[in-house]
mmCIF file of C-alpha atoms in Angstrom:
data_model
loop_
_atom_site.group_PDB
_atom_site.id
_atom_site.type_symbol
_atom_site.label_atom_id
_atom_site.label_comp_id
_atom_site.label_asym_id
_atom_site.label_seq_id
_atom_site.Cartn_x
_atom_site.Cartn_y
_atom_site.Cartn_z
ATOM 1 C CA MET A 280 60.292 -119.320 208.688
ATOM 2 C CA ASN A 281 61.010 -118.558 205.066
ATOM 3 C CA LYS A 282 62.574 -115.092 205.003
ATOM 4 C CA ILE A 283 60.449 -113.883 202.121
ATOM 5 C CA ILE A 284 57.278 -114.948 203.933
ATOM 6 C CA LYS A 285 58.532 -113.227 207.084
ATOM 7 C CA ASP A 286 59.232 -110.072 205.062
ATOM 8 C CA ASP A 287 55.754 -110.255 203.526
ATOM 9 C CA ILE A 288 54.145 -110.502 206.972
ATOM 10 C CA ASN A 289 56.174 -107.561 208.267
ATOM 11 C CA ASN A 290 55.079 -105.494 205.274
ATOM 12 C CA ILE A 291 51.428 -106.463 205.853
ATOM 13 C CA LEU A 292 51.586 -105.466 209.528
ATOM 14 C CA ALA A 293 53.313 -102.177 208.635
ATOM 15 C CA GLU A 294 50.043 -101.067 207.046
ATOM 16 C CA ASP A 295 48.282 -98.263 208.916
ATOM 17 C CA LEU A 296 45.379 -100.339 210.213
ATOM 18 C CA PRO A 297 43.791 -100.693 213.686
ATOM 19 C CA TRP A 298 45.688 -103.863 214.563
ATOM 20 C CA THR A 299 45.133 -103.395 218.302
ATOM 21 C CA ASP A 300 41.401 -104.042 217.723
ATOM 22 C CA LEU A 301 42.340 -107.686 217.127
ATOM 23 C CA GLU A 302 44.185 -108.203 220.407
ATOM 24 C CA ASN A 303 42.623 -110.847 222.656
ATOM 25 C CA LYS A 304 40.362 -111.975 219.821
ATOM 26 C CA THR A 305 39.950 -115.547 218.536
ATOM 27 C CA PHE A 306 39.813 -116.457 214.838
ATOM 28 C CA LEU A 307 38.457 -119.700 213.416
ATOM 29 C CA ILE A 308 39.977 -120.243 209.975
ATOM 30 C CA SER A 309 38.744 -123.132 207.839
ATOM 31 C CA GLY A 310 40.983 -124.637 205.176
ATOM 32 C CA ALA A 311 44.019 -123.459 207.117
ATOM 33 C CA ASN A 312 46.336 -125.832 205.229
ATOM 34 C CA GLY A 313 45.714 -123.844 202.071
ATOM 35 C CA PHE A 314 48.138 -121.371 200.560
ATOM 36 C CA ILE A 315 46.212 -118.177 201.365
ATOM 37 C CA PRO A 316 44.719 -119.129 204.753
ATOM 38 C CA SER A 317 48.083 -120.427 206.026
ATOM 39 C CA TYR A 318 49.572 -116.998 205.248
ATOM 40 C CA LEU A 319 46.668 -115.490 207.130
ATOM 41 C CA VAL A 320 47.257 -117.784 210.126
ATOM 42 C CA ARG A 321 50.900 -116.726 210.363
ATOM 43 C CA THR A 322 50.050 -113.041 209.956
ATOM 44 C CA LEU A 323 47.486 -113.149 212.763
ATOM 45 C CA LEU A 324 49.850 -114.985 215.089
ATOM 46 C CA ALA A 325 52.359 -112.165 214.582
ATOM 47 C CA ILE A 326 49.870 -109.779 216.262
ATOM 48 C CA ASP A 327 49.941 -109.600 220.053
ATOM 49 C CA ASN A 328 47.499 -111.915 221.838
ATOM 50 C CA VAL A 329 45.536 -113.058 218.798
ATOM 51 C CA LYS A 330 44.347 -116.650 219.038
ATOM 52 C CA VAL A 331 43.900 -118.790 215.920
ATOM 53 C CA ILE A 332 41.991 -122.067 215.601
ATOM 54 C CA ALA A 333 43.176 -123.622 212.355
ATOM 55 C CA LEU A 334 40.544 -125.994 210.980
ATOM 56 C CA VAL A 335 42.138 -128.597 208.694
ATOM 57 C CA ARG A 336 41.164 -131.903 207.134
ATOM 58 C CA ASN A 337 44.656 -133.387 206.858
ATOM 59 C CA GLU A 338 46.380 -133.450 210.260
ATOM 60 C CA ASN A 339 49.756 -134.722 209.042
ATOM 61 C CA LYS A 340 49.971 -132.001 206.433
ATOM 62 C CA ALA A 341 49.039 -129.404 209.028
ATOM 63 C CA ARG A 342 51.650 -130.600 211.503
ATOM 64 C CA ASN A 343 54.303 -130.295 208.811
ATOM 65 C CA LYS A 344 53.087 -126.924 207.551
ATOM 66 C CA PHE A 345 52.668 -125.404 211.014
ATOM 67 C CA ALA A 346 55.607 -127.118 212.722
ATOM 68 C CA GLU A 347 56.869 -123.786 214.082
ATOM 69 C CA GLU A 348 53.415 -122.730 215.285
ATOM 70 C CA LEU A 349 52.458 -125.922 217.155
ATOM 71 C CA ASN A 350 54.108 -124.752 220.372
ATOM 72 C CA ASN A 351 52.531 -121.314 220.189
ATOM 73 C CA LYS A 352 49.986 -120.983 223.012
ATOM 74 C CA ASN A 353 47.752 -118.900 220.733
ATOM 75 C CA PHE A 354 47.560 -121.587 218.042
ATOM 76 C CA LYS A 355 45.278 -124.619 217.995
ATOM 77 C CA LEU A 356 44.699 -127.274 215.348
ATOM 78 C CA LEU A 357 41.151 -128.528 214.801
ATOM 79 C CA VAL A 358 41.058 -131.609 212.567
ATOM 80 C CA GLN A 359 37.669 -131.700 210.892
ATOM 81 C CA ASP A 360 36.038 -132.308 207.519
ATOM 82 C CA ILE A 361 34.230 -129.035 206.881
ATOM 83 C CA SER A 362 31.481 -130.925 205.033
ATOM 84 C CA THR A 363 30.279 -132.703 208.179
ATOM 85 C CA PRO A 364 28.676 -131.134 211.297
ATOM 86 C CA PHE A 365 30.977 -130.233 214.192
ATOM 87 C CA TYR A 366 31.088 -128.317 217.470
ATOM 88 C CA ILE A 367 33.376 -125.546 218.713
ATOM 89 C CA GLU A 368 34.000 -125.188 222.439
ATOM 90 C CA GLU A 369 35.828 -121.864 222.335
ATOM 91 C CA THR A 370 34.269 -118.425 222.079
ATOM 92 C CA ILE A 371 34.871 -117.245 218.521
ATOM 93 C CA ASP A 372 35.169 -113.578 217.493
ATOM 94 C CA TYR A 373 35.875 -113.983 213.769
ATOM 95 C CA ILE A 374 35.133 -116.835 211.362
ATOM 96 C CA ILE A 375 37.066 -116.980 208.094
ATOM 97 C CA HIS A 376 35.724 -119.639 205.727
ATOM 98 C CA ALA A 377 38.551 -120.371 203.316
ATOM 99 C CA ALA A 378 38.164 -124.152 202.933
ATOM 100 C CA SER A 379 37.687 -124.929 199.249
ATOM 101 C CA GLN A 380 39.113 -127.005 196.429
ATOM 102 C CA ALA A 381 40.115 -124.040 194.302
ATOM 103 C CA SER A 382 42.298 -125.809 191.748
ATOM 104 C CA PRO A 383 40.673 -126.725 188.405
ATOM 105 C CA LYS A 384 42.140 -130.220 188.681
ATOM 106 C CA TYR A 385 39.455 -131.041 191.274
ATOM 107 C CA TYR A 386 36.490 -129.900 189.198
ATOM 108 C CA GLY A 387 36.564 -133.030 187.072
ATOM 109 C CA ASN A 388 38.026 -135.464 189.618
ATOM 110 C CA ASP A 389 35.971 -134.476 192.668
ATOM 111 C CA PRO A 390 33.116 -132.103 191.794
ATOM 112 C CA VAL A 391 30.982 -133.313 194.720
ATOM 113 C CA GLY A 392 33.751 -132.694 197.237
ATOM 114 C CA THR A 393 34.330 -129.289 195.649
ATOM 115 C CA LEU A 394 30.752 -128.123 196.032
ATOM 116 C CA LYS A 395 30.240 -129.565 199.527
ATOM 117 C CA ALA A 396 32.890 -127.349 201.123
ATOM 118 C CA ASN A 397 31.323 -124.265 199.554
ATOM 119 C CA THR A 398 27.750 -125.110 200.583
ATOM 120 C CA LEU A 399 27.523 -127.581 203.475
ATOM 121 C CA GLY A 400 30.710 -126.221 205.012
ATOM 122 C CA THR A 401 29.376 -122.688 204.754
ATOM 123 C CA SER A 402 26.126 -123.743 206.397
ATOM 124 C CA TYR A 403 27.856 -125.392 209.359
ATOM 125 C CA LEU A 404 30.123 -122.401 209.966
ATOM 126 C CA LEU A 405 27.253 -119.934 209.699
ATOM 127 C CA ASP A 406 25.368 -121.975 212.279
ATOM 128 C CA ILE A 407 28.364 -121.647 214.611
ATOM 129 C CA ALA A 408 28.411 -117.904 213.881
ATOM 130 C CA ARG A 409 24.677 -117.692 214.669
ATOM 131 C CA LYS A 410 25.243 -119.212 218.106
ATOM 132 C CA SER A 411 28.178 -116.914 218.829
ATOM 133 C CA ASN A 412 28.418 -113.176 219.177
ATOM 134 C CA ILE A 413 30.929 -112.904 216.367
ATOM 135 C CA ILE A 414 32.321 -109.622 215.097
ATOM 136 C CA LYS A 415 32.467 -110.724 211.468
ATOM 137 C CA PHE A 416 32.164 -113.729 209.158
ATOM 138 C CA ILE A 417 34.254 -113.557 205.979
ATOM 139 C CA TYR A 418 33.604 -115.942 203.114
ATOM 140 C CA PHE A 419 36.338 -116.633 200.583
ATOM 141 C CA SER A 420 34.522 -116.585 197.251
ATOM 142 C CA SER A 421 36.006 -116.287 193.763
ATOM 143 C CA GLY A 422 35.945 -114.326 190.539
ATOM 144 C CA GLU A 423 34.527 -117.538 189.072
ATOM 145 C CA VAL A 424 31.082 -116.439 190.336
ATOM 146 C CA TYR A 425 30.926 -114.023 187.389
ATOM 147 C CA GLY A 426 30.632 -116.977 185.023
ATOM 148 C CA VAL A 427 31.769 -117.095 181.410
ATOM 149 C CA LEU A 428 33.726 -113.964 180.513
ATOM 150 C CA ASN A 429 35.002 -112.683 177.205
ATOM 151 C CA ASP A 430 36.785 -109.671 175.707
ATOM 152 C CA LYS A 431 33.659 -107.541 176.130
ATOM 153 C CA THR A 432 33.421 -108.109 179.891
ATOM 154 C CA ILE A 433 36.075 -105.681 181.097
ATOM 155 C CA GLY A 434 36.394 -104.116 184.518
ATOM 156 C CA ILE A 435 33.757 -106.264 186.200
ATOM 157 C CA THR A 436 32.255 -104.686 189.290
ATOM 158 C CA GLU A 437 30.746 -106.554 192.201
ATOM 159 C CA ALA A 438 27.268 -105.757 190.822
ATOM 160 C CA TYR A 439 27.848 -107.874 187.707
ATOM 161 C CA THR A 440 25.847 -111.112 187.891
ATOM 162 C CA GLY A 441 27.189 -112.904 184.821
ATOM 163 C CA ASN A 442 26.160 -116.319 183.611
ATOM 164 C CA VAL A 443 27.080 -119.760 184.946
ATOM 165 C CA ASP A 444 26.067 -122.922 183.097
ATOM 166 C CA PHE A 445 24.747 -124.907 186.035
ATOM 167 C CA THR A 446 24.491 -128.072 183.905
ATOM 168 C CA SER A 447 28.279 -128.114 183.422
ATOM 169 C CA VAL A 448 30.393 -130.217 185.795
ATOM 170 C CA ARG A 449 32.994 -127.441 185.857
ATOM 171 C CA SER A 450 30.375 -125.171 187.406
ATOM 172 C CA CYS A 451 30.593 -127.191 190.645
ATOM 173 C CA TYR A 452 33.001 -124.525 191.888
ATOM 174 C CA ALA A 453 31.434 -121.318 190.556
ATOM 175 C CA GLU A 454 27.828 -122.275 191.278
ATOM 176 C CA SER A 455 28.569 -123.486 194.811
ATOM 177 C CA LYS A 456 30.564 -120.323 195.497
ATOM 178 C CA ARG A 457 27.508 -118.352 194.386
ATOM 179 C CA MET A 458 25.321 -120.368 196.726
ATOM 180 C CA GLY A 459 27.784 -119.817 199.559
ATOM 181 C CA GLU A 460 27.600 -116.056 199.051
ATOM 182 C CA ASN A 461 23.806 -116.126 199.100
ATOM 183 C CA MET A 462 23.850 -118.196 202.284
ATOM 184 C CA CYS A 463 26.019 -115.550 203.944
ATOM 185 C CA VAL A 464 23.621 -112.793 202.939
ATOM 186 C CA CYS A 465 20.562 -114.796 204.059
ATOM 187 C CA TYR A 466 22.041 -115.650 207.459
ATOM 188 C CA SER A 467 23.023 -112.013 207.894
ATOM 189 C CA HIS A 468 19.496 -110.905 207.007
ATOM 190 C CA GLN A 469 17.756 -113.394 209.292
ATOM 191 C CA TYR A 470 20.214 -113.690 212.193
ATOM 192 C CA ASN A 471 22.091 -110.350 212.054
ATOM 193 C CA ILE A 472 25.482 -111.939 211.409
ATOM 194 C CA PRO A 473 27.983 -109.369 210.038
ATOM 195 C CA VAL A 474 29.313 -110.860 206.786
ATOM 196 C CA ASN A 475 31.585 -110.004 203.890
ATOM 197 C CA MET A 476 32.361 -111.991 200.760
ATOM 198 C CA ILE A 477 35.715 -111.616 199.019
ATOM 199 C CA ARG A 478 36.022 -112.522 195.345
ATOM 200 C CA LEU A 479 39.590 -113.524 194.637
ATOM 201 C CA SER A 480 41.473 -113.343 191.384
ATOM 202 C CA HIS A 481 44.524 -115.557 190.804
ATOM 203 C CA THR A 482 46.618 -115.141 193.957
ATOM 204 C CA TYR A 483 50.241 -116.307 193.906
ATOM 205 C CA GLY A 484 53.337 -116.265 196.086
ATOM 206 C CA PRO A 485 55.525 -118.406 198.372
ATOM 207 C CA GLY A 486 53.748 -121.546 199.532
ATOM 208 C CA VAL A 487 51.697 -122.363 196.438
ATOM 209 C CA GLU A 488 51.779 -126.116 195.882
ATOM 210 C CA LEU A 489 53.500 -126.371 192.539
ATOM 211 C CA ASP A 490 51.511 -129.424 191.429
ATOM 212 C CA ASP A 491 48.059 -128.046 192.240
ATOM 213 C CA GLY A 492 47.070 -127.554 188.607
ATOM 214 C CA ARG A 493 46.994 -123.770 188.382
ATOM 215 C CA VAL A 494 48.976 -122.197 185.587
ATOM 216 C CA PHE A 495 51.226 -119.966 187.700
ATOM 217 C CA GLY A 496 52.271 -122.930 189.865
ATOM 218 C CA ASP A 497 53.070 -125.003 186.788
ATOM 219 C CA PHE A 498 55.164 -122.194 185.305
ATOM 220 C CA VAL A 499 57.139 -121.589 188.495
ATOM 221 C CA ALA A 500 57.814 -125.340 188.791
ATOM 222 C CA ASP A 501 59.156 -125.299 185.232
ATOM 223 C CA VAL A 502 61.536 -122.420 185.984
ATOM 224 C CA LEU A 503 62.761 -124.026 189.205
ATOM 225 C CA ASN A 504 63.378 -127.334 187.415
ATOM 226 C CA ASN A 505 65.030 -125.719 184.378
ATOM 227 C CA ARG A 506 62.260 -126.899 182.021
ATOM 228 C CA ASP A 507 60.831 -125.068 179.056
ATOM 229 C CA ILE A 508 57.360 -123.708 179.798
ATOM 230 C CA ILE A 509 54.719 -125.559 177.791
ATOM 231 C CA LEU A 510 51.378 -123.832 177.168
ATOM 232 C CA ASN A 511 48.255 -125.962 176.805
ATOM 233 C CA SER A 512 46.625 -123.182 174.791
ATOM 234 C CA ASP A 513 47.659 -120.303 172.530
ATOM 235 C CA GLY A 514 48.240 -118.237 175.679
ATOM 236 C CA SER A 515 45.878 -115.430 174.675
ATOM 237 C CA ALA A 516 43.615 -115.769 177.744
ATOM 238 C CA LYS A 517 44.059 -112.845 180.126
ATOM 239 C CA ARG A 518 44.010 -113.079 183.888
ATOM 240 C CA SER A 519 44.602 -110.843 186.892
ATOM 241 C CA PHE A 520 47.439 -112.046 189.142
ATOM 242 C CA CYS A 521 47.623 -110.639 192.676
ATOM 243 C CA TYR A 522 50.637 -111.193 194.943
ATOM 244 C CA ILE A 523 49.840 -112.792 198.288
ATOM 245 C CA SER A 524 50.861 -109.882 200.551
ATOM 246 C CA ASP A 525 48.659 -107.502 198.558
ATOM 247 C CA MET A 526 45.789 -109.968 198.861
ATOM 248 C CA ILE A 527 46.218 -110.362 202.643
ATOM 249 C CA ARG A 528 46.404 -106.577 203.042
ATOM 250 C CA ALA A 529 43.141 -106.302 201.098
ATOM 251 C CA PHE A 530 41.599 -108.933 203.367
ATOM 252 C CA PHE A 531 42.327 -106.827 206.443
ATOM 253 C CA TYR A 532 40.903 -103.673 204.867
ATOM 254 C CA ILE A 533 37.694 -105.617 204.309
ATOM 255 C CA LEU A 534 37.814 -107.132 207.799
ATOM 256 C CA PHE A 535 38.083 -103.697 209.408
ATOM 257 C CA PHE A 536 36.083 -101.504 207.047
ATOM 258 C CA GLY A 537 33.958 -103.705 204.760
ATOM 259 C CA GLN A 538 30.263 -102.839 204.656
ATOM 260 C CA ASN A 539 27.928 -105.552 205.884
ATOM 261 C CA LYS A 540 26.569 -108.020 203.296
ATOM 262 C CA ASN A 541 28.926 -106.622 200.656
ATOM 263 C CA ALA A 542 31.213 -108.509 198.299
ATOM 264 C CA TYR A 543 34.619 -107.141 197.302
ATOM 265 C CA ASN A 544 36.858 -107.991 194.356
ATOM 266 C CA ILE A 545 40.525 -108.561 195.254
ATOM 267 C CA ALA A 546 42.644 -108.355 192.137
ATOM 268 C CA SER A 547 45.503 -106.606 190.414
ATOM 269 C CA ASP A 548 44.772 -103.524 188.330
ATOM 270 C CA LYS A 549 46.704 -105.082 185.468
ATOM 271 C CA GLU A 550 45.675 -107.971 183.255
ATOM 272 C CA THR A 551 48.331 -110.351 181.960
ATOM 273 C CA SER A 552 47.957 -112.910 179.198
ATOM 274 C CA ILE A 553 49.081 -116.463 179.913
ATOM 275 C CA LEU A 554 51.688 -116.143 177.162
ATOM 276 C CA GLU A 555 52.920 -112.858 178.620
ATOM 277 C CA LEU A 556 53.236 -114.452 182.057
ATOM 278 C CA ALA A 557 55.226 -117.374 180.665
ATOM 279 C CA THR A 558 57.493 -115.031 178.724
ATOM 280 C CA THR A 559 58.011 -112.803 181.764
ATOM 281 C CA LEU A 560 59.120 -115.752 183.900
ATOM 282 C CA VAL A 561 61.503 -117.034 181.229
ATOM 283 C CA ASN A 562 63.016 -113.560 180.838
ATOM 284 C CA LEU A 563 63.401 -113.118 184.592
ATOM 285 C CA TYR A 564 65.932 -115.961 184.485
ATOM 286 C CA SER A 565 67.385 -115.554 181.017
ATOM 287 C CA GLU A 566 70.598 -117.293 182.130
ATOM 288 C CA LYS A 567 68.637 -120.573 182.177
ATOM 289 C CA ASN A 568 67.988 -120.295 178.405
ATOM 290 C CA LEU A 569 64.418 -121.563 178.781
ATOM 291 C CA LYS A 570 61.808 -121.275 176.051
ATOM 292 C CA VAL A 571 58.037 -121.038 175.876
ATOM 293 C CA GLN A 572 56.405 -123.772 173.790
ATOM 294 C CA ILE A 573 52.778 -123.999 172.712
ATOM 295 C CA LYS A 574 51.237 -127.486 172.673
ATOM 296 C CA GLU A 575 47.475 -127.025 172.851
ATOM 297 C CA ASN A 576 45.068 -129.466 174.509
ATOM 298 C CA THR A 577 47.603 -131.408 176.583
ATOM 299 C CA PHE A 578 45.685 -131.173 179.869
ATOM 300 C CA VAL A 579 45.961 -133.905 182.487
ATOM 301 C CA ASN A 580 43.013 -136.182 183.275
ATOM 302 C CA GLY A 581 40.313 -134.506 185.308
ATOM 303 C CA TYR A 582 41.280 -130.969 184.318
ATOM 304 C CA ILE A 583 38.362 -129.103 182.748
ATOM 305 C CA LYS A 584 39.481 -126.059 180.810
ATOM 306 C CA SER A 585 37.967 -122.667 181.621
ATOM 307 C CA THR A 586 35.669 -121.238 178.958
ATOM 308 C CA SER A 587 36.517 -117.648 179.952
ATOM 309 C CA ASN A 588 39.077 -115.866 177.803
ATOM 310 C CA ARG A 589 39.353 -112.856 180.042
ATOM 311 C CA ALA A 590 39.018 -112.009 183.720
ATOM 312 C CA SER A 591 39.178 -108.252 184.274
ATOM 313 C CA PHE A 592 38.066 -107.024 187.684
ATOM 314 C CA ASN A 593 37.244 -103.540 188.912
ATOM 315 C CA VAL A 594 38.712 -102.915 192.382
ATOM 316 C CA GLU A 595 37.482 -99.361 192.987
ATOM 317 C CA LYS A 596 35.204 -100.586 195.775
ATOM 318 C CA LEU A 597 38.230 -102.081 197.550
ATOM 319 C CA LYS A 598 40.334 -98.979 196.900
ATOM 320 C CA ASN A 599 37.637 -96.863 198.505
ATOM 321 C CA LEU A 600 38.417 -98.708 201.749
ATOM 322 C CA GLY A 601 42.021 -97.466 201.498
ATOM 323 C CA TRP A 602 43.771 -100.401 199.779
ATOM 324 C CA LYS A 603 46.183 -100.154 196.877
ATOM 325 C CA GLU A 604 48.358 -102.699 195.096
ATOM 326 C CA LYS A 605 52.080 -102.569 195.945
ATOM 327 C CA ILE A 606 53.798 -105.602 194.366
ATOM 328 C CA ASN A 607 54.018 -105.760 190.577
ATOM 329 C CA LEU A 608 54.079 -108.958 188.516
ATOM 330 C CA LYS A 609 57.851 -109.189 188.036
ATOM 331 C CA GLU A 610 58.668 -108.476 191.663
ATOM 332 C CA GLY A 611 55.987 -110.846 192.924
ATOM 333 C CA PHE A 612 57.042 -113.812 190.818
ATOM 334 C CA LYS A 613 60.700 -113.193 191.562
ATOM 335 C CA ARG A 614 59.877 -113.358 195.273
ATOM 336 C CA MET A 615 57.832 -116.508 194.751
ATOM 337 C CA ILE A 616 60.503 -118.325 192.719
ATOM 338 C CA GLU A 617 63.339 -117.368 195.039
ATOM 339 C CA SER A 618 61.367 -118.506 198.089
ATOM 340 C CA TYR A 619 61.445 -122.062 196.704
ATOM 341 C CA GLY A 620 64.822 -122.064 195.070
ATOM 342 C CA ASP A 621 67.256 -120.870 197.695
ATOM 343 C CA ALA A 622 67.862 -122.935 200.811
ATOM 344 C CA LEU A 623 69.441 -119.886 202.447
ATOM 345 C CA LEU A 624 66.017 -118.290 202.677
ATOM 346 C CA TYR A 625 65.231 -120.285 205.789
ATOM 347 C CA ASP A 626 66.465 -119.470 209.278
#
């Protein structure tokens, strides 16, 4: 295992949380091939006697990604398209629905596939939850549910409803995430399923696919390949970037202590402009003599640009559960870059 990932998992499990409550429990995690859920799979398997069923669509990718886990008696692959009905034989204690096409490159190329995972997939998993005596169902939502944001929408709380243009193709992601959240609440109301929704900001770290279309992946790929960073905008848009171990720690605080039918923002306290992020990464490796260039409107086919200039999230509700951010931007991106760039990081 990558040593930085191993260190992240050790730091997550060092948190003062009731880990023993998870022993002898079984988790079903959809979208397990993804960056965040794969981290979650590995973290859970590091806890004594926790079983994980990793639901994936691409078996070959999963066998490569989880090569070390395939022989673990507590790990099972389930190859399944989340958008079609399916059956689970095992008794499930927790369902984590993380299957989603989160990259903006899919919103134009495959909007139907994007929305199906967030709606049909949610429905099928909630039906499984309804037939099981599960402890909790957690739905991976997104800060995109808040809709179009600007400089006046600062410190958004979970009560903010925002505005989504449901006639826009790009809204396939945000609007279906909204529907998924409402489905969770409705199933909880009617069938007494304990649910939480987590609204993620930009989460980064080791394991991000560097060609997935998100800005932080593009920038890290540029640094690793000794290329100047090219901005497709003026770089003024501000985003919240949360390092993966902080995000996974937040997930467990919500798993253990989250109030039923509640949504929680997971984000960094600090906003960073796209230009500031690019400049930070270039300066982290000044010996490469890289530059930041601005060439607006050079997006690849299928990419639909966000109309939000700012994404500022309030995380007081999460902090009230006991969570706090530990990894700052420079440290987090240094860990991410070095996890890809140094072959000695693998044992």
